[in-house]
Short mmCIF file of N, CA and C and ligand atoms in Angstrom, two decimals:
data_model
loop_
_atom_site.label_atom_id
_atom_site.label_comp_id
_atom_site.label_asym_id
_atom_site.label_seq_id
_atom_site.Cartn_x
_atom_site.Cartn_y
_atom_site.Cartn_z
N UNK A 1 9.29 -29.90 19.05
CA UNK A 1 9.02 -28.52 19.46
C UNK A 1 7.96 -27.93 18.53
N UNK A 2 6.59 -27.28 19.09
CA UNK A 2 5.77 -26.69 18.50
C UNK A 2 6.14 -25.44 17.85
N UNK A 3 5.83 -24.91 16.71
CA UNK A 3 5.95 -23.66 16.26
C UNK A 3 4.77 -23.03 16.19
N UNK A 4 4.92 -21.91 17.35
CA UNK A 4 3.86 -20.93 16.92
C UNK A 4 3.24 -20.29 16.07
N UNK A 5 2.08 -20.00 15.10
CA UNK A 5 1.69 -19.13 13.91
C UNK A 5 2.11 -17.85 14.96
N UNK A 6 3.00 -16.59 14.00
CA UNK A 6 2.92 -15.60 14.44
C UNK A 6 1.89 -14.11 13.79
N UNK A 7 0.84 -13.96 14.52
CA UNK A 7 -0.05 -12.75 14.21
C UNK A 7 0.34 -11.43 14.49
N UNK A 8 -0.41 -10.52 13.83
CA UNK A 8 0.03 -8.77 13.71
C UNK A 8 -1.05 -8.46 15.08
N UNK A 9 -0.30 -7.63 15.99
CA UNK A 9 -1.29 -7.73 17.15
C UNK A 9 -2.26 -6.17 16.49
N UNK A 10 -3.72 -6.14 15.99
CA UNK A 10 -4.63 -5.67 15.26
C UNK A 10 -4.81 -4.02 16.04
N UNK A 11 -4.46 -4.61 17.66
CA UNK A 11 -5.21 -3.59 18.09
C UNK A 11 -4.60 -2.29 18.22
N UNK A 12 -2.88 -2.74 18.09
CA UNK A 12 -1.77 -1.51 18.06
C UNK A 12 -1.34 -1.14 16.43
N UNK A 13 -1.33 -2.09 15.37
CA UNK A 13 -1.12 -1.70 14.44
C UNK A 13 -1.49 -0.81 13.43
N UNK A 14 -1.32 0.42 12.98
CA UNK A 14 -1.66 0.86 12.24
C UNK A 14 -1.85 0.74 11.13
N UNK A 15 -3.05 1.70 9.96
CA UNK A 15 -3.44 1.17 8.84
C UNK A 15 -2.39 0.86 8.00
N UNK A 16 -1.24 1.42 7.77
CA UNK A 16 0.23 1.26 6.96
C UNK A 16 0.95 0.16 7.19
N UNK A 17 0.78 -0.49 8.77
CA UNK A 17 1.49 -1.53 8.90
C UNK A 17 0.66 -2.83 8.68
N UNK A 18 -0.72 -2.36 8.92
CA UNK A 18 -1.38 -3.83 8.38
C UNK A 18 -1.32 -4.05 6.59
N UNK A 19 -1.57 -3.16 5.91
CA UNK A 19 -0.93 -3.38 4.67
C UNK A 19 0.15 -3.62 4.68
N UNK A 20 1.19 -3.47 5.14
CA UNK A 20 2.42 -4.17 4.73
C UNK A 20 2.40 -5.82 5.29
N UNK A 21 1.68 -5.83 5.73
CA UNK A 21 1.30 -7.79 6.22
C UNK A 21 0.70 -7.92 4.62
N UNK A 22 0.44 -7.44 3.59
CA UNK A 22 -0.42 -7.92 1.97
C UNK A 22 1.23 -7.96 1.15
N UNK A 23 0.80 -9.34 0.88
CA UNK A 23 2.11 -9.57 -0.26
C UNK A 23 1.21 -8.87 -1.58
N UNK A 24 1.88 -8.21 -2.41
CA UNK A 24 1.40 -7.60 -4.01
C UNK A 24 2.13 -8.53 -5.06
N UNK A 25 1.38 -8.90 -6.16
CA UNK A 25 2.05 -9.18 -7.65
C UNK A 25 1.80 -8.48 -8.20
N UNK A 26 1.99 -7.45 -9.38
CA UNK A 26 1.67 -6.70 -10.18
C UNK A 26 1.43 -7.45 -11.30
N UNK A 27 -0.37 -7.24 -11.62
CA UNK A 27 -0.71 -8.50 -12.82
C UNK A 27 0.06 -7.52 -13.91
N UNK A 28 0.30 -6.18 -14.16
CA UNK A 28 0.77 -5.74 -15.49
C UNK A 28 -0.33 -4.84 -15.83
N UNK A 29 -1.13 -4.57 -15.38
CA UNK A 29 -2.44 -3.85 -16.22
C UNK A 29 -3.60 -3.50 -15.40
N UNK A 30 -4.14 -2.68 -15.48
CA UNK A 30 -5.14 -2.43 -14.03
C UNK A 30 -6.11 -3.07 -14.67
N UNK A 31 -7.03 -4.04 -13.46
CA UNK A 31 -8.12 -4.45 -13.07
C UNK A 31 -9.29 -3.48 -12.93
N UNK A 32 -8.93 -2.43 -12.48
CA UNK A 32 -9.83 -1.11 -12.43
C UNK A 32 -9.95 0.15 -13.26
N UNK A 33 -11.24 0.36 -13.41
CA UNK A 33 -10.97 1.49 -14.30
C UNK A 33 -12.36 2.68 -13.81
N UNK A 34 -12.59 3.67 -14.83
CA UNK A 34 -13.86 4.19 -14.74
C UNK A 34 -14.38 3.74 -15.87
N UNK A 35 -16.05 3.49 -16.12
CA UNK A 35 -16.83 3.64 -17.52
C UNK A 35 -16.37 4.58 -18.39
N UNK A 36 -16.81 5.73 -17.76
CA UNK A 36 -17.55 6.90 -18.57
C UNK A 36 -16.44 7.80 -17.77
N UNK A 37 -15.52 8.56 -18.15
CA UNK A 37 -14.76 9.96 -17.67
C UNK A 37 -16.02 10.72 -17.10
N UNK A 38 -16.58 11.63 -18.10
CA UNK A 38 -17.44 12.48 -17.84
C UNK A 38 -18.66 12.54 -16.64
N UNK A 39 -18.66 10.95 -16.54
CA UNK A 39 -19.56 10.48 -15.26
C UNK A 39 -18.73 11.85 -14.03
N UNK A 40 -17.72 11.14 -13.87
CA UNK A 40 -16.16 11.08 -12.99
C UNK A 40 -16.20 12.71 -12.48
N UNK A 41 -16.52 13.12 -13.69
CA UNK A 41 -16.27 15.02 -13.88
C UNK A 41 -17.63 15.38 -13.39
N UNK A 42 -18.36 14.64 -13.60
CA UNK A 42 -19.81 15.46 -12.87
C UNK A 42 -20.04 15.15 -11.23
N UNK A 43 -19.27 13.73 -10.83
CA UNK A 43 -19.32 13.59 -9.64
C UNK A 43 -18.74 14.55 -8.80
N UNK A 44 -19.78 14.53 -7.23
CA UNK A 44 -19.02 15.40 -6.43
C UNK A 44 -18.88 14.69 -5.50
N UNK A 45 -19.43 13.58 -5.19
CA UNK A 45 -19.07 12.77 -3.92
C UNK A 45 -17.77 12.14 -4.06
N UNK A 46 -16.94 11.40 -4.76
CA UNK A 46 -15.99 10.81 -4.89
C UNK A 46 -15.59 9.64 -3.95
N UNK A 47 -16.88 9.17 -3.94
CA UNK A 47 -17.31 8.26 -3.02
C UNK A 47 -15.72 6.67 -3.45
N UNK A 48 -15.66 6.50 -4.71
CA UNK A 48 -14.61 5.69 -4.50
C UNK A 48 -13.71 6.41 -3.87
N UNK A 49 -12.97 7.33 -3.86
CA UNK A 49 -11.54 7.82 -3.76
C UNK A 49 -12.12 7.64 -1.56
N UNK A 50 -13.28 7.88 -1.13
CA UNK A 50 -13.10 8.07 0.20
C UNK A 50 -13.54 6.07 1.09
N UNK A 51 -13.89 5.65 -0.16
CA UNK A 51 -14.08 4.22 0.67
C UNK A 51 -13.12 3.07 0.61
N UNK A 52 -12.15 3.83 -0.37
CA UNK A 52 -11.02 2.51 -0.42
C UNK A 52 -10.36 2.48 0.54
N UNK A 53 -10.03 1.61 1.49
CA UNK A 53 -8.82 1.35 2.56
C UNK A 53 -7.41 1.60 2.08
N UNK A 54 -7.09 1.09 0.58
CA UNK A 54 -5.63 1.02 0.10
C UNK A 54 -5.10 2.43 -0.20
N UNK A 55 -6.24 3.48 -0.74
CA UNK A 55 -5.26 4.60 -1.30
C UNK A 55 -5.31 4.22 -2.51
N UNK A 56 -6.05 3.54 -3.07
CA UNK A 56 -5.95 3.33 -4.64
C UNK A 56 -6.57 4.19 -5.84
N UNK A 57 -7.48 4.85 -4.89
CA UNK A 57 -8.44 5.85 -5.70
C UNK A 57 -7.87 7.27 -5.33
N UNK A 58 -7.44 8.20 -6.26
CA UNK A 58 -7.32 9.12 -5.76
C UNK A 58 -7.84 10.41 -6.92
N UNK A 59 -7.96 11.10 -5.89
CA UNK A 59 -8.56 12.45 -6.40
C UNK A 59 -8.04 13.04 -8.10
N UNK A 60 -8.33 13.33 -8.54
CA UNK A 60 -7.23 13.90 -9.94
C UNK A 60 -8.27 15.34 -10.23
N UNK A 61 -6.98 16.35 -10.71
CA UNK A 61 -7.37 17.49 -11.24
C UNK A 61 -8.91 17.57 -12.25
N UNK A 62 -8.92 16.88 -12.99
CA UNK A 62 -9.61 17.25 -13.87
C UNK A 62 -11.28 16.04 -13.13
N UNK A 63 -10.84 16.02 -11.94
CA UNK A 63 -12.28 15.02 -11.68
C UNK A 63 -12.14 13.76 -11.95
N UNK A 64 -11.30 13.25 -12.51
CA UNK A 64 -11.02 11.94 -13.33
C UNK A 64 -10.31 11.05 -12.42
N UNK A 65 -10.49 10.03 -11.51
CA UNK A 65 -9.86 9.76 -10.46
C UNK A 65 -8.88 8.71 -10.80
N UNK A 66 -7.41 9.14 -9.91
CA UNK A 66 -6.15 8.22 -10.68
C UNK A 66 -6.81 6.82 -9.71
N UNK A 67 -5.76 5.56 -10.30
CA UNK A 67 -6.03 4.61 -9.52
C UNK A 67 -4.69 3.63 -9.56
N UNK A 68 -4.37 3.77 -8.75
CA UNK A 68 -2.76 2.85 -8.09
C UNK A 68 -3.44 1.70 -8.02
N UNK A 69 -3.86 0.65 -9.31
CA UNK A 69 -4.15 -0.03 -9.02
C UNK A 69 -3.37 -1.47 -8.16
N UNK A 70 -2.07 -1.49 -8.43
CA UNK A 70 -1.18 -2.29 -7.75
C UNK A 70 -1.54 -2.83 -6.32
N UNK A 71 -1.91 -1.64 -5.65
CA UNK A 71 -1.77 -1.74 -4.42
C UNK A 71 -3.86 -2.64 -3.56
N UNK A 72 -4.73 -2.82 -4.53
CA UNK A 72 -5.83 -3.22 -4.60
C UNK A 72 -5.59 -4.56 -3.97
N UNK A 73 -6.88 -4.21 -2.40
CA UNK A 73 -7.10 -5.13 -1.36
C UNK A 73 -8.08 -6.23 -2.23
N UNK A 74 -8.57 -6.14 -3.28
CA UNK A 74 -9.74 -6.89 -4.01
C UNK A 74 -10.96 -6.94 -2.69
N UNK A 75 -11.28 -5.94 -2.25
CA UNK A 75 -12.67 -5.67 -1.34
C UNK A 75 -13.46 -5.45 -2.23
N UNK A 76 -13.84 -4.89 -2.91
CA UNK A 76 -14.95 -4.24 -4.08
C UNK A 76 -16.08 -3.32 -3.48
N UNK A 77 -14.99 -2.52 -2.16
CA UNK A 77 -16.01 -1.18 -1.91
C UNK A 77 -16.35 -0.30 -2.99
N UNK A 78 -14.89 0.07 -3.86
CA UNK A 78 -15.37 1.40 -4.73
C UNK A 78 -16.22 0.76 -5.84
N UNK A 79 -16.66 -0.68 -6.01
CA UNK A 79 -17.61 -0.70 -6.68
C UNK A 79 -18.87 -0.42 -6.33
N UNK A 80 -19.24 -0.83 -5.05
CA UNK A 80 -20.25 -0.41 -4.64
C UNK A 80 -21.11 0.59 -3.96
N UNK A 81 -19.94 1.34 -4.16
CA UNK A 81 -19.77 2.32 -3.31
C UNK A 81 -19.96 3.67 -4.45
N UNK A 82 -19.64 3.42 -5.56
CA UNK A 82 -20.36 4.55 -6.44
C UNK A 82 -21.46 4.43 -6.93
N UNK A 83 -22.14 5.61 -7.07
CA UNK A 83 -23.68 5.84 -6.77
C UNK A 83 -23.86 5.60 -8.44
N UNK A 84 -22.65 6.31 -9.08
CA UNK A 84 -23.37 5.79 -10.56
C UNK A 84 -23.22 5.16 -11.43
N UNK A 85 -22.59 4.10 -10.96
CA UNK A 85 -22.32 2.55 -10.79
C UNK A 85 -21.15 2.47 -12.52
N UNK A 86 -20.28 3.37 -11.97
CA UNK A 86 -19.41 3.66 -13.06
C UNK A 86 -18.04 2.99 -12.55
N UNK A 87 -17.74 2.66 -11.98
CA UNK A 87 -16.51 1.51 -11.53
C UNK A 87 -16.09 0.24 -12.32
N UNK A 88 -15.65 0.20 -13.06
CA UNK A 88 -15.20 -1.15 -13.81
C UNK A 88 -14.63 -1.63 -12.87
N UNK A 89 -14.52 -3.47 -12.70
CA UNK A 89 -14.19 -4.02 -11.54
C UNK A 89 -14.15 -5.68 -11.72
N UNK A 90 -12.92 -6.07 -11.97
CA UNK A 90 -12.35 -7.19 -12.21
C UNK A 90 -11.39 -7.74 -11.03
N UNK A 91 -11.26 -9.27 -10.95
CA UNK A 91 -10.38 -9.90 -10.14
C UNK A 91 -8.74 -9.54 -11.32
N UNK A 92 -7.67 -9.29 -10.70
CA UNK A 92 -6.32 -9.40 -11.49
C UNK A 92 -6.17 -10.74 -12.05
N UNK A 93 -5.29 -10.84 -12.93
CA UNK A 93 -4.79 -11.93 -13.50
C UNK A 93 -4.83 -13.39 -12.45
N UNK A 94 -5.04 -14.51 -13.10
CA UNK A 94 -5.11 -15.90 -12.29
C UNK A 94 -3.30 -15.45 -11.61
N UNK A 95 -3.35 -15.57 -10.15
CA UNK A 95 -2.35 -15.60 -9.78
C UNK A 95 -1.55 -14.53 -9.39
N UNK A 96 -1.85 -13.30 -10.14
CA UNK A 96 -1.74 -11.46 -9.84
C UNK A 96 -2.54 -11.68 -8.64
N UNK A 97 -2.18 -10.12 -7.88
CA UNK A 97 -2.90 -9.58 -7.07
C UNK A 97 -2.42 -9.36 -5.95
N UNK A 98 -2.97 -9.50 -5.21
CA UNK A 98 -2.61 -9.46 -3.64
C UNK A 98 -2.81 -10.79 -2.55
N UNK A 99 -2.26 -11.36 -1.95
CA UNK A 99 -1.89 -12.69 -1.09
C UNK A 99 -1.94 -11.80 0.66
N UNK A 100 -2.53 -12.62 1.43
CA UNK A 100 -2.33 -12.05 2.94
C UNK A 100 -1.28 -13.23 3.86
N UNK A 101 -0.58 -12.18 4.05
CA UNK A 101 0.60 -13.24 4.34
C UNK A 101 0.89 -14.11 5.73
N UNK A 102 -0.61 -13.95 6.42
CA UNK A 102 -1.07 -14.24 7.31
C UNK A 102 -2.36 -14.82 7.64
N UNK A 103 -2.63 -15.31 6.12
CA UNK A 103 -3.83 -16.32 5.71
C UNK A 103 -4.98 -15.84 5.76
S1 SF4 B 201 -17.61 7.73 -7.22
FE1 SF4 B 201 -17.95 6.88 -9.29
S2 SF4 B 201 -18.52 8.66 -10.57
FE2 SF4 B 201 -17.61 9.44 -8.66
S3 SF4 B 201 -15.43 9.77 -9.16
FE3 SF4 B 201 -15.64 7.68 -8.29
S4 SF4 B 201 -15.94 6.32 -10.06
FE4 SF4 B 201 -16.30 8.41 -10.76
S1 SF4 B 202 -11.47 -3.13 -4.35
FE1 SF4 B 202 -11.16 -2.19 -2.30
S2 SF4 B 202 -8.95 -1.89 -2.11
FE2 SF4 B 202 -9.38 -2.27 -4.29
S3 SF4 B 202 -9.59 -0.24 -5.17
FE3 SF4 B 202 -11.66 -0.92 -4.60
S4 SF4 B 202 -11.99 -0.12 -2.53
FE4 SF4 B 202 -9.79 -0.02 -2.94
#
């Protein structure tokens, strides 16, 4: 008897449920950071906090943007995606990270 691979049908699922198809390890320590704060505080685009898919970048009071890094698709939009190329941006630990549990 054949066993079917079973897929997330793409076209009904929403963005919350296709992340939950991403297995997470928590390497222990964020992979991400900012350079420079003050960059952070002068920005007004907040161009990371609006190009991440995960929700990992988020807005903070003082301009300084938090970052859930746990939850990191390893895309490397918000690196490229800030204009003043202030994104620190590493792969997690050999073996940390995120796995798609659907290959
Ligand atoms: S886009 Fe760059 S400078 Fe602006 S808040 Fe994000 S990391 Fe900081
Ligand atoms: S690499 Fe992708 S998922 Fe991870 S924080 Fe940057 S934009 Fe978000």
């Amino acid at each position: 008897m054949s066993v079917q691979p079973q897929t997330p049908d793409l076209d009904n699922d929403s963005m919350e449920d296709r992340l939950y198809t991403v297995k997470y390890e928590d390497p222990g320590d964020s992979h991400l950071d900012v350079k420079v704060e003050d960059v952070c505080m002068q920005c007004e685009t907040n161009d990371c906090v609006r190009v991440c898919p995960a929700n990992v970048w988020r807005e903070g009071d003082d301009g300084v943007p938090h970052i859930a890094y746990e939850n990191c698709l390893e895309c490397s939009s918000c690196r490229f995606a800030c204009e003043y190329d202030n994104v620190v941006w590493t792969y997690p630990e050999r073996g940390a990270g995120m796995t798609f549990k659907h290959g």
